mmCIF file of C-alpha atoms in Angstrom:
data_model
loop_
_atom_site.group_PDB
_atom_site.id
_atom_site.type_symbol
_atom_site.label_atom_id
_atom_site.label_comp_id
_atom_site.label_asym_id
_atom_site.label_seq_id
_atom_site.Cartn_x
_atom_site.Cartn_y
_atom_site.Cartn_z
ATOM 1 C CA UNK A 1 -11.326 2.059 -16.633
ATOM 2 C CA UNK A 2 -10.187 -0.559 -14.062
ATOM 3 C CA UNK A 3 -13.007 -0.461 -12.364
ATOM 4 C CA UNK A 4 -14.723 -1.810 -15.498
ATOM 5 C CA UNK A 5 -11.811 -4.284 -15.912
ATOM 6 C CA UNK A 6 -12.979 -6.645 -12.949
ATOM 7 C CA UNK A 7 -16.370 -6.281 -14.232
ATOM 8 C CA UNK A 8 -15.399 -7.745 -17.604
ATOM 9 C CA UNK A 9 -12.573 -10.400 -17.127
ATOM 10 C CA UNK A 10 -15.096 -10.935 -14.062
ATOM 11 C CA UNK A 11 -18.276 -11.652 -16.318
ATOM 12 C CA UNK A 12 -16.392 -12.832 -19.090
ATOM 13 C CA UNK A 13 -15.020 -16.266 -16.403
ATOM 14 C CA UNK A 14 -18.872 -16.389 -15.318
ATOM 15 C CA UNK A 15 -19.953 -16.492 -19.044
ATOM 16 C CA UNK A 16 -17.291 -18.698 -19.753
ATOM 17 C CA UNK A 17 -18.114 -21.566 -17.613
ATOM 18 C CA UNK A 18 -21.638 -20.856 -17.776
ATOM 19 C CA UNK A 19 -23.082 -23.710 -20.567
ATOM 20 C CA UNK A 20 -22.635 -26.473 -18.511
ATOM 21 C CA UNK A 21 -25.511 -28.084 -16.240
ATOM 22 C CA UNK A 22 -26.426 -27.503 -12.866
ATOM 23 C CA UNK A 23 -26.528 -24.501 -11.547
ATOM 24 C CA UNK A 24 -25.959 -24.109 -7.741
ATOM 25 C CA UNK A 25 -25.319 -21.067 -5.425
ATOM 26 C CA UNK A 26 -24.812 -20.372 -1.850
ATOM 27 C CA UNK A 27 -23.606 -17.936 -0.069
ATOM 28 C CA UNK A 28 -20.870 -17.289 2.654
ATOM 29 C CA UNK A 29 -19.004 -14.939 5.228
ATOM 30 C CA UNK A 30 -15.061 -15.221 5.900
ATOM 31 C CA UNK A 31 -12.822 -14.176 8.236
ATOM 32 C CA UNK A 32 -9.266 -14.674 9.475
ATOM 33 C CA UNK A 33 -5.488 -12.449 9.590
ATOM 34 C CA UNK A 34 -4.101 -10.754 6.883
ATOM 35 C CA UNK A 35 -0.505 -11.129 6.977
ATOM 36 C CA UNK A 36 1.798 -8.320 4.581
ATOM 37 C CA UNK A 37 4.307 -9.835 3.087
ATOM 38 C CA UNK A 38 7.265 -7.662 2.164
ATOM 39 C CA UNK A 39 6.402 -4.547 3.554
ATOM 40 C CA UNK A 40 8.234 -2.238 5.763
ATOM 41 C CA UNK A 41 5.504 0.126 6.256
ATOM 42 C CA UNK A 42 2.175 -1.995 7.077
ATOM 43 C CA UNK A 43 1.823 -4.326 10.508
ATOM 44 C CA UNK A 44 -0.367 -7.063 10.629
ATOM 45 C CA UNK A 45 -3.821 -7.094 10.004
ATOM 46 C CA UNK A 46 -7.937 -8.699 10.330
ATOM 47 C CA UNK A 47 -10.060 -9.080 7.655
ATOM 48 C CA UNK A 48 -13.335 -10.129 6.988
ATOM 49 C CA UNK A 49 -16.001 -10.598 4.361
ATOM 50 C CA UNK A 50 -18.868 -12.267 2.394
ATOM 51 C CA UNK A 51 -18.492 -14.113 -0.764
ATOM 52 C CA UNK A 52 -21.296 -15.798 -3.884
ATOM 53 C CA UNK A 53 -19.959 -19.159 -4.645
ATOM 54 C CA UNK A 54 -21.534 -19.853 -7.711
ATOM 55 C CA UNK A 55 -20.974 -23.100 -9.616
ATOM 56 C CA UNK A 56 -21.574 -23.799 -12.552
ATOM 57 C CA UNK A 57 -19.642 -27.286 -13.861
ATOM 58 C CA UNK A 58 -18.847 -30.062 -11.631
ATOM 59 C CA UNK A 59 -14.329 -28.896 -11.239
ATOM 60 C CA UNK A 60 -15.180 -25.073 -11.496
ATOM 61 C CA UNK A 61 -17.475 -22.191 -9.311
ATOM 62 C CA UNK A 62 -16.871 -18.848 -9.630
ATOM 63 C CA UNK A 63 -17.410 -17.051 -6.397
ATOM 64 C CA UNK A 64 -17.673 -13.506 -6.408
ATOM 65 C CA UNK A 65 -16.481 -11.376 -3.065
ATOM 66 C CA UNK A 66 -16.945 -8.425 -0.915
ATOM 67 C CA UNK A 67 -14.220 -7.947 2.045
ATOM 68 C CA UNK A 68 -12.706 -4.849 4.308
ATOM 69 C CA UNK A 69 -9.686 -4.979 5.882
ATOM 70 C CA UNK A 70 -7.907 -3.454 8.941
ATOM 71 C CA UNK A 71 -4.243 -3.130 8.827
ATOM 72 C CA UNK A 72 -2.378 -3.071 11.856
ATOM 73 C CA UNK A 73 -0.507 -0.476 13.291
ATOM 74 C CA UNK A 74 3.314 0.478 12.686
ATOM 75 C CA UNK A 75 5.807 1.887 14.686
ATOM 76 C CA UNK A 76 9.855 3.136 14.191
ATOM 77 C CA UNK A 77 12.429 4.534 17.175
ATOM 78 C CA UNK A 78 14.064 7.284 15.197
ATOM 79 C CA UNK A 79 16.087 9.277 17.356
ATOM 80 C CA UNK A 80 14.164 9.485 20.729
ATOM 81 C CA UNK A 81 10.554 9.658 19.307
ATOM 82 C CA UNK A 82 8.746 6.815 18.864
ATOM 83 C CA UNK A 83 6.292 7.173 15.561
ATOM 84 C CA UNK A 84 3.373 5.845 14.458
ATOM 85 C CA UNK A 85 2.168 4.151 10.934
ATOM 86 C CA UNK A 86 -1.497 3.413 10.816
ATOM 87 C CA UNK A 87 -1.793 0.216 8.652
ATOM 88 C CA UNK A 88 -3.680 0.089 5.431
ATOM 89 C CA UNK A 89 -7.208 -0.376 5.395
ATOM 90 C CA UNK A 90 -8.435 -2.004 2.545
ATOM 91 C CA UNK A 91 -12.209 -2.350 0.716
ATOM 92 C CA UNK A 92 -12.716 -5.097 -2.206
ATOM 93 C CA UNK A 93 -14.363 -6.160 -4.146
ATOM 94 C CA UNK A 94 -13.904 -8.912 -7.171
ATOM 95 C CA UNK A 95 -14.321 -12.275 -8.104
ATOM 96 C CA UNK A 96 -12.403 -15.702 -7.829
ATOM 97 C CA UNK A 97 -12.392 -18.769 -9.356
ATOM 98 C CA UNK A 98 -12.287 -22.183 -7.643
ATOM 99 C CA UNK A 99 -10.999 -25.347 -9.134
ATOM 100 C CA UNK A 100 -11.911 -27.808 -6.951
ATOM 101 C CA UNK A 101 -11.458 -31.960 -6.316
ATOM 102 C CA UNK A 102 -12.638 -33.909 -4.247
ATOM 103 C CA UNK A 103 -15.993 -35.386 -2.628
ATOM 104 C CA UNK A 104 -16.980 -34.276 0.977
ATOM 105 C CA UNK A 105 -13.924 -33.026 1.789
ATOM 106 C CA UNK A 106 -12.201 -30.834 -1.039
ATOM 107 C CA UNK A 107 -9.184 -29.178 -1.869
ATOM 108 C CA UNK A 108 -9.553 -25.652 -4.126
ATOM 109 C CA UNK A 109 -6.939 -24.543 -5.637
ATOM 110 C CA UNK A 110 -8.557 -21.044 -6.913
ATOM 111 C CA UNK A 111 -7.201 -17.618 -8.953
ATOM 112 C CA UNK A 112 -8.809 -13.421 -8.755
ATOM 113 C CA UNK A 113 -9.289 -10.989 -10.244
ATOM 114 C CA UNK A 114 -10.387 -7.324 -8.239
ATOM 115 C CA UNK A 115 -10.580 -3.953 -7.355
ATOM 116 C CA UNK A 116 -9.319 -2.623 -3.756
ATOM 117 C CA UNK A 117 -9.810 0.677 -2.598
ATOM 118 C CA UNK A 118 -6.468 1.238 0.244
ATOM 119 C CA UNK A 119 -7.184 4.139 2.793
ATOM 120 C CA UNK A 120 -4.677 5.747 5.309
ATOM 121 C CA UNK A 121 -4.079 8.546 6.364
ATOM 122 C CA UNK A 122 -1.523 10.292 3.216
ATOM 123 C CA UNK A 123 -3.378 7.302 1.118
ATOM 124 C CA UNK A 124 -6.171 7.453 -0.396
ATOM 125 C CA UNK A 125 -5.689 4.744 -4.071
ATOM 126 C CA UNK A 126 -8.494 2.760 -6.566
ATOM 127 C CA UNK A 127 -6.522 -0.623 -7.878
ATOM 128 C CA UNK A 128 -6.737 -3.651 -9.217
ATOM 129 C CA UNK A 129 -5.819 -6.554 -6.836
ATOM 130 C CA UNK A 130 -4.180 -10.204 -8.241
ATOM 131 C CA UNK A 131 -5.904 -13.477 -6.001
ATOM 132 C CA UNK A 132 -4.111 -16.337 -5.949
ATOM 133 C CA UNK A 133 -3.800 -19.931 -3.176
ATOM 134 C CA UNK A 134 -5.610 -22.531 -1.679
ATOM 135 C CA UNK A 135 -8.545 -23.346 -0.522
ATOM 136 C CA UNK A 136 -9.544 -26.975 1.603
ATOM 137 C CA UNK A 137 -13.452 -26.883 2.390
ATOM 138 C CA UNK A 138 -16.143 -29.753 3.994
ATOM 139 C CA UNK A 139 -19.453 -30.186 3.530
ATOM 140 C CA UNK A 140 -21.543 -31.106 5.800
ATOM 141 C CA UNK A 141 -24.101 -33.754 4.908
ATOM 142 C CA UNK A 142 -27.661 -33.258 4.884
ATOM 143 C CA UNK A 143 -26.894 -29.583 5.748
ATOM 144 C CA UNK A 144 -26.252 -26.921 2.820
ATOM 145 C CA UNK A 145 -22.839 -25.553 5.226
ATOM 146 C CA UNK A 146 -19.654 -25.985 4.118
ATOM 147 C CA UNK A 147 -16.720 -25.096 5.575
ATOM 148 C CA UNK A 148 -13.456 -23.180 4.466
ATOM 149 C CA UNK A 149 -10.187 -22.899 5.406
ATOM 150 C CA UNK A 150 -7.816 -20.955 3.049
ATOM 151 C CA UNK A 151 -4.599 -19.119 2.328
ATOM 152 C CA UNK A 152 -3.929 -16.243 -0.165
ATOM 153 C CA UNK A 153 -1.318 -14.525 -1.894
ATOM 154 C CA UNK A 154 -2.753 -11.763 -3.152
ATOM 155 C CA UNK A 155 -1.329 -8.677 -4.717
ATOM 156 C CA UNK A 156 -3.047 -4.819 -5.022
ATOM 157 C CA UNK A 157 -0.952 -3.017 -7.904
ATOM 158 C CA UNK A 158 0.590 0.319 -6.877
ATOM 159 C CA UNK A 159 -1.688 2.845 -8.043
ATOM 160 C CA UNK A 160 -0.055 4.355 -11.325
ATOM 161 C CA UNK A 161 2.465 2.334 -11.217
ATOM 162 C CA UNK A 162 2.414 -1.442 -12.877
ATOM 163 C CA UNK A 163 5.679 -2.171 -12.178
ATOM 164 C CA UNK A 164 5.127 -2.480 -8.218
ATOM 165 C CA UNK A 165 2.565 -3.691 -6.186
ATOM 166 C CA UNK A 166 2.174 -4.016 -1.802
ATOM 167 C CA UNK A 167 1.099 -8.254 -1.595
ATOM 168 C CA UNK A 168 -0.717 -10.146 1.433
ATOM 169 C CA UNK A 169 -1.159 -13.289 3.023
ATOM 170 C CA UNK A 170 -4.891 -14.132 3.328
ATOM 171 C CA UNK A 171 -4.767 -16.680 6.259
ATOM 172 C CA UNK A 172 -9.200 -17.060 6.225
ATOM 173 C CA UNK A 173 -11.688 -19.840 8.084
ATOM 174 C CA UNK A 174 -15.773 -19.647 6.601
ATOM 175 C CA UNK A 175 -18.702 -20.850 6.148
ATOM 176 C CA UNK A 176 -21.486 -21.239 3.630
ATOM 177 C CA UNK A 177 -24.740 -21.972 3.048
ATOM 178 C CA UNK A 178 -26.941 -23.843 -0.020
ATOM 179 C CA UNK A 179 -29.665 -21.186 -1.184
ATOM 180 C CA UNK A 180 -30.206 -22.376 -4.466
ATOM 181 C CA UNK A 181 -30.103 -26.113 -6.838
ATOM 182 C CA UNK A 182 -31.075 -25.664 -10.091
ATOM 183 C CA UNK A 183 -31.918 -28.288 -11.709
ATOM 184 C CA UNK A 184 -34.239 -28.217 -7.105
ATOM 185 C CA UNK A 185 -32.735 -31.502 -6.290
ATOM 186 C CA UNK A 186 -35.328 -33.900 -6.167
ATOM 187 C CA UNK B 1 -10.186 -33.023 -15.384
ATOM 188 C CA UNK B 2 -6.578 -33.697 -16.286
ATOM 189 C CA UNK B 3 -7.598 -30.111 -18.266
ATOM 190 C CA UNK B 4 -8.649 -28.186 -15.374
ATOM 191 C CA UNK B 5 -4.793 -29.372 -14.116
ATOM 192 C CA UNK B 6 -3.628 -27.452 -16.879
ATOM 193 C CA UNK B 7 -6.035 -24.377 -16.672
ATOM 194 C CA UNK B 8 -5.426 -23.351 -13.412
ATOM 195 C CA UNK B 9 -1.603 -22.550 -13.762
ATOM 196 C CA UNK B 10 -1.612 -21.671 -17.041
ATOM 197 C CA UNK B 11 -3.823 -18.700 -15.837
ATOM 198 C CA UNK B 12 -1.700 -17.527 -12.672
ATOM 199 C CA UNK B 13 1.300 -17.329 -15.444
ATOM 200 C CA UNK B 14 -0.547 -15.349 -18.096
ATOM 201 C CA UNK B 15 -2.112 -13.174 -15.262
ATOM 202 C CA UNK B 16 1.545 -13.069 -13.915
ATOM 203 C CA UNK B 17 3.057 -11.810 -16.816
ATOM 204 C CA UNK B 18 1.115 -9.742 -18.024
ATOM 205 C CA UNK B 19 1.285 -7.475 -15.450
ATOM 206 C CA UNK B 20 4.690 -6.909 -15.560
ATOM 207 C CA UNK B 21 6.322 -9.384 -12.607
ATOM 208 C CA UNK B 22 5.347 -7.211 -9.740
ATOM 209 C CA UNK B 23 4.328 -9.816 -7.431
ATOM 210 C CA UNK B 24 8.155 -9.752 -6.690
ATOM 211 C CA UNK B 25 8.178 -6.131 -4.843
ATOM 212 C CA UNK B 26 8.183 -5.669 -1.544
ATOM 213 C CA UNK B 27 8.044 -2.438 0.751
ATOM 214 C CA UNK B 28 11.596 -0.249 2.081
ATOM 215 C CA UNK B 29 11.758 1.682 4.709
ATOM 216 C CA UNK B 30 14.212 4.113 4.510
ATOM 217 C CA UNK B 31 16.089 6.934 7.395
ATOM 218 C CA UNK B 32 17.384 10.072 6.756
ATOM 219 C CA UNK B 33 18.703 11.796 9.696
ATOM 220 C CA UNK B 34 18.548 15.349 9.663
ATOM 221 C CA UNK B 35 21.102 17.286 11.767
ATOM 222 C CA UNK B 36 19.627 17.391 15.585
ATOM 223 C CA UNK B 37 19.190 19.499 16.882
ATOM 224 C CA UNK B 38 18.684 22.358 14.419
ATOM 225 C CA UNK B 39 17.030 25.647 15.497
ATOM 226 C CA UNK B 40 15.377 28.068 12.268
ATOM 227 C CA UNK B 41 15.324 31.755 13.823
ATOM 228 C CA UNK B 42 13.782 34.881 10.732
ATOM 229 C CA UNK B 43 15.792 37.609 12.808
ATOM 230 C CA UNK B 44 19.938 36.033 12.215
ATOM 231 C CA UNK B 45 18.989 32.264 10.351
ATOM 232 C CA UNK B 46 15.603 32.576 8.771
ATOM 233 C CA UNK B 47 16.248 28.251 7.531
ATOM 234 C CA UNK B 48 18.187 25.379 7.284
ATOM 235 C CA UNK B 49 19.380 24.493 4.603
ATOM 236 C CA UNK B 50 20.085 20.711 4.808
ATOM 237 C CA UNK B 51 22.233 18.418 1.971
ATOM 238 C CA UNK B 52 20.447 15.007 1.357
ATOM 239 C CA UNK B 53 23.055 12.005 0.138
ATOM 240 C CA UNK B 54 20.771 9.173 -0.293
ATOM 241 C CA UNK B 55 23.886 6.903 -1.309
ATOM 242 C CA UNK B 56 25.007 7.280 3.015
ATOM 243 C CA UNK B 57 22.394 5.416 3.371
ATOM 244 C CA UNK B 58 22.977 0.958 3.340
ATOM 245 C CA UNK B 59 19.528 0.507 2.438
ATOM 246 C CA UNK B 60 18.849 2.815 0.002
ATOM 247 C CA UNK B 61 21.804 1.395 -1.968
ATOM 248 C CA UNK B 62 21.301 -2.746 -1.431
ATOM 249 C CA UNK B 63 17.736 -0.868 -3.717
ATOM 250 C CA UNK B 64 18.321 1.636 -5.844
ATOM 251 C CA UNK B 65 19.333 -0.679 -9.073
ATOM 252 C CA UNK B 66 15.908 -2.065 -8.299
ATOM 253 C CA UNK B 67 13.162 0.725 -7.205
ATOM 254 C CA UNK B 68 10.688 0.287 -8.447
ATOM 255 C CA UNK B 69 8.384 3.687 -7.414
ATOM 256 C CA UNK B 70 7.277 5.319 -4.062
ATOM 257 C CA UNK B 71 4.468 5.014 -1.949
ATOM 258 C CA UNK B 72 5.132 7.162 1.347
ATOM 259 C CA UNK B 73 7.098 9.800 2.204
ATOM 260 C CA UNK B 74 6.465 11.848 6.022
ATOM 261 C CA UNK B 75 9.918 14.523 8.013
ATOM 262 C CA UNK B 76 8.861 14.082 11.571
ATOM 263 C CA UNK B 77 10.800 15.320 13.781
ATOM 264 C CA UNK B 78 9.888 17.415 18.275
ATOM 265 C CA UNK B 79 9.865 20.886 16.945
ATOM 266 C CA UNK B 80 9.407 23.393 19.303
ATOM 267 C CA UNK B 81 7.891 27.316 19.170
ATOM 268 C CA UNK B 82 11.279 29.208 21.148
ATOM 269 C CA UNK B 83 9.852 32.794 20.586
ATOM 270 C CA UNK B 84 6.964 34.087 18.895
ATOM 271 C CA UNK B 85 3.107 33.253 18.006
ATOM 272 C CA UNK B 86 2.108 30.417 16.002
ATOM 273 C CA UNK B 87 2.784 30.108 12.587
ATOM 274 C CA UNK B 88 3.535 27.040 10.546
ATOM 275 C CA UNK B 89 7.398 25.361 8.597
ATOM 276 C CA UNK B 90 7.676 24.390 5.358
ATOM 277 C CA UNK B 91 10.661 22.426 3.755
ATOM 278 C CA UNK B 92 11.001 22.788 -0.414
ATOM 279 C CA UNK B 93 13.253 20.927 -2.624
ATOM 280 C CA UNK B 94 15.680 21.659 -4.803
ATOM 281 C CA UNK B 95 17.481 18.499 -6.984
ATOM 282 C CA UNK B 96 21.285 18.003 -6.667
ATOM 283 C CA UNK B 97 23.398 20.867 -4.334
ATOM 284 C CA UNK B 98 22.243 23.932 -4.193
ATOM 285 C CA UNK B 99 22.383 26.895 -2.213
ATOM 286 C CA UNK B 100 20.611 29.968 -1.917
ATOM 287 C CA UNK B 101 21.057 32.320 0.145
ATOM 288 C CA UNK B 102 17.415 33.933 0.409
ATOM 289 C CA UNK B 103 13.804 32.675 0.847
ATOM 290 C CA UNK B 104 12.995 34.298 -1.851
ATOM 291 C CA UNK B 105 14.928 32.691 -4.338
ATOM 292 C CA UNK B 106 13.922 28.656 -1.850
ATOM 293 C CA UNK B 107 10.874 29.886 -3.304
ATOM 294 C CA UNK B 108 11.511 31.270 -6.797
ATOM 295 C CA UNK B 109 13.937 28.277 -8.195
ATOM 296 C CA UNK B 110 13.160 25.564 -5.901
ATOM 297 C CA UNK B 111 9.878 23.231 -4.972
ATOM 298 C CA UNK B 112 7.591 23.177 -2.303
ATOM 299 C CA UNK B 113 7.909 19.806 -0.547
ATOM 300 C CA UNK B 114 6.050 20.251 2.467
ATOM 301 C CA UNK B 115 4.363 21.879 4.786
ATOM 302 C CA UNK B 116 2.716 24.218 5.771
ATOM 303 C CA UNK B 117 2.888 22.091 8.984
ATOM 304 C CA UNK B 118 1.831 24.132 11.947
ATOM 305 C CA UNK B 119 3.328 24.588 15.701
ATOM 306 C CA UNK B 120 1.251 25.921 18.495
ATOM 307 C CA UNK B 121 2.733 30.251 19.720
ATOM 308 C CA UNK B 122 5.921 29.348 21.785
ATOM 309 C CA UNK B 123 6.908 28.158 24.163
ATOM 310 C CA UNK B 124 4.375 25.206 21.603
ATOM 311 C CA UNK B 125 5.672 22.031 22.016
ATOM 312 C CA UNK B 126 4.901 19.709 18.571
ATOM 313 C CA UNK B 127 6.306 15.991 18.117
ATOM 314 C CA UNK B 128 5.223 14.965 14.194
ATOM 315 C CA UNK B 129 4.070 12.155 13.610
ATOM 316 C CA UNK B 130 4.492 9.793 10.723
ATOM 317 C CA UNK B 131 0.501 10.181 9.710
ATOM 318 C CA UNK B 132 0.371 14.003 10.274
ATOM 319 C CA UNK B 133 2.925 14.492 8.718
ATOM 320 C CA UNK B 134 2.617 12.564 4.896
ATOM 321 C CA UNK B 135 -0.834 14.285 4.067
ATOM 322 C CA UNK B 136 1.689 16.996 4.182
ATOM 323 C CA UNK B 137 3.481 16.408 0.801
ATOM 324 C CA UNK B 138 2.797 18.056 -2.267
ATOM 325 C CA UNK B 139 2.464 16.502 -5.519
ATOM 326 C CA UNK B 140 4.872 18.453 -7.223
ATOM 327 C CA UNK B 141 7.665 17.458 -4.610
ATOM 328 C CA UNK B 142 6.841 13.937 -4.176
ATOM 329 C CA UNK B 143 7.919 13.763 -8.226
ATOM 330 C CA UNK B 144 11.712 15.652 -7.281
ATOM 331 C CA UNK B 145 11.913 13.358 -4.750
ATOM 332 C CA UNK B 146 11.116 10.106 -6.952
ATOM 333 C CA UNK B 147 13.339 11.866 -9.891
ATOM 334 C CA UNK B 148 15.875 12.081 -7.149
ATOM 335 C CA UNK B 149 15.760 9.053 -5.797
ATOM 336 C CA UNK B 150 15.710 7.103 -9.298
ATOM 337 C CA UNK B 151 19.028 9.142 -9.997
ATOM 338 C CA UNK B 152 21.851 9.903 -7.996
ATOM 339 C CA UNK B 153 19.881 10.191 -4.566
ATOM 340 C CA UNK B 154 20.808 14.207 -3.979
ATOM 341 C CA UNK B 155 18.906 16.384 -3.008
ATOM 342 C CA UNK B 156 19.265 19.567 -0.767
ATOM 343 C CA UNK B 157 15.631 20.426 1.486
ATOM 344 C CA UNK B 158 15.715 23.892 2.742
ATOM 345 C CA UNK B 159 12.999 24.399 6.274
ATOM 346 C CA UNK B 160 11.825 28.286 7.153
ATOM 347 C CA UNK B 161 8.896 29.587 8.558
ATOM 348 C CA UNK B 162 5.999 31.303 7.492
ATOM 349 C CA UNK B 163 5.737 33.859 10.335
ATOM 350 C CA UNK B 164 6.163 37.177 10.140
ATOM 351 C CA UNK B 165 8.904 36.204 13.324
ATOM 352 C CA UNK B 166 9.954 33.080 14.048
ATOM 353 C CA UNK B 167 11.811 30.950 16.087
ATOM 354 C CA UNK B 168 12.199 26.841 15.969
ATOM 355 C CA UNK B 169 14.109 24.251 16.845
ATOM 356 C CA UNK B 170 13.816 21.252 15.501
ATOM 357 C CA UNK B 171 15.293 17.349 17.835
ATOM 358 C CA UNK B 172 15.459 14.288 16.226
ATOM 359 C CA UNK B 173 14.492 14.873 12.863
ATOM 360 C CA UNK B 174 13.965 11.374 9.743
ATOM 361 C CA UNK B 175 13.274 12.395 6.034
ATOM 362 C CA UNK B 176 11.249 8.665 5.935
ATOM 363 C CA UNK B 177 10.620 7.400 2.527
ATOM 364 C CA UNK B 178 9.143 3.774 1.073
ATOM 365 C CA UNK B 179 10.536 2.228 -1.506
ATOM 366 C CA UNK B 180 9.309 0.156 -3.757
ATOM 367 C CA UNK B 181 11.689 -2.207 -5.017
ATOM 368 C CA UNK B 182 12.695 -5.110 -7.134
ATOM 369 C CA UNK B 183 13.456 -7.516 -8.878
#
C-alpha cells in the first residue's frame, strides 16, 4: 500500500507538470556521504545512486531516483567489552521535484518522496521516505553534461509508527548526461 | 516565478503536517547494566531474577515523556559455560516487579523476551554481540518492553538455561534500548 502511494504521488507530480512544451530527459549518477542525524546507534556511511531528471517546464524538473547507501558501524564501550552495531543499509527509490533558478549555473531547492528499505541484523523494514534539500548545478556548454552538488535531508518513517523517523543528511556530487529533448533542438 | 517560490515551502509544510512532525524525533541509546557477574546453576540457583527500573538511567528520565517508539534492543555480555554440555539461555520478562520462584512458574506467567542464545559446552566463553542479540528478541517481548518504557519503566527479567544441566556465568551484561524520542 505504501509503495503504491509512493508511485501514485510520483505519477501525480509528473502529470501535474506535463502539459508543457519542451521536454528534456537526462540520466545521471551521484555519490557522497550519508550522515545519520540524531541517531546514536548508526554511523556515517556512503551513498551511490542514479537519477533521471525530466525537465517538463522551464523551472520544474521531476527526477525519479534509485539509491543504495551503506551505513557505518557504531561502537560502544560497555564494561570491559566493546560492542559494535552494524550500520543501517538503505536501498530506495522515489522521485524528487526540483525548482530551478538561474542560467548555466543553477540553484534549486527540491522535495520528494520515496520508498526506502532499511536493513541490518535484526532490522528489515520498508517504509516511506521524505526528502528535502538544495542543490547547485552547472551545465557545461556544448556537451550535454551537467554537474551537481546537493545537500539533502531524508527522513524515513519508522515501520508501523508515523510519529517517528530516522533521518540522514546526504551530501552528494553527481553528473548528468542529456539523453533526449522534445522537440529536438535544431 | 513568484508562484513557484511559494510552491516549495507550501509542499514542505504540507509534508511535515501530514506526517505529524515525525521529523523532530531522534534515536537515543539507553543502557541498563545487569548485575555483574551473576551465575545461573541448574542444581542450586536455576534462574536469575533481575528487577529493572529504567528510571535509574538519566537518559531515559530525560526522554521518557517524549517517547515515540522503540527502535532497537539488545542484551549483550560475556557468557561463560562453567560446566555442562552445550545449551542455550533464554530471558523472560514480566511487567512490574514479580517474584516467581520456579522456572515453570516463569514460563506459565511471563513472556519470552530473548533467546535462545546458544553457548558451547564448558569451558566455552561467548561474547554476545549487539548484531547477534538483536535478532533474538521476540515480538511479544518487545511489545512488553515498549509498554513498560512508555509506562513506569519498571519490569522484571528472568534468565535461565534450556539444557538439563548448566552452570553459566554472565559478566558485563547490559540491556540496550534505542528509544525514539521527540517533542
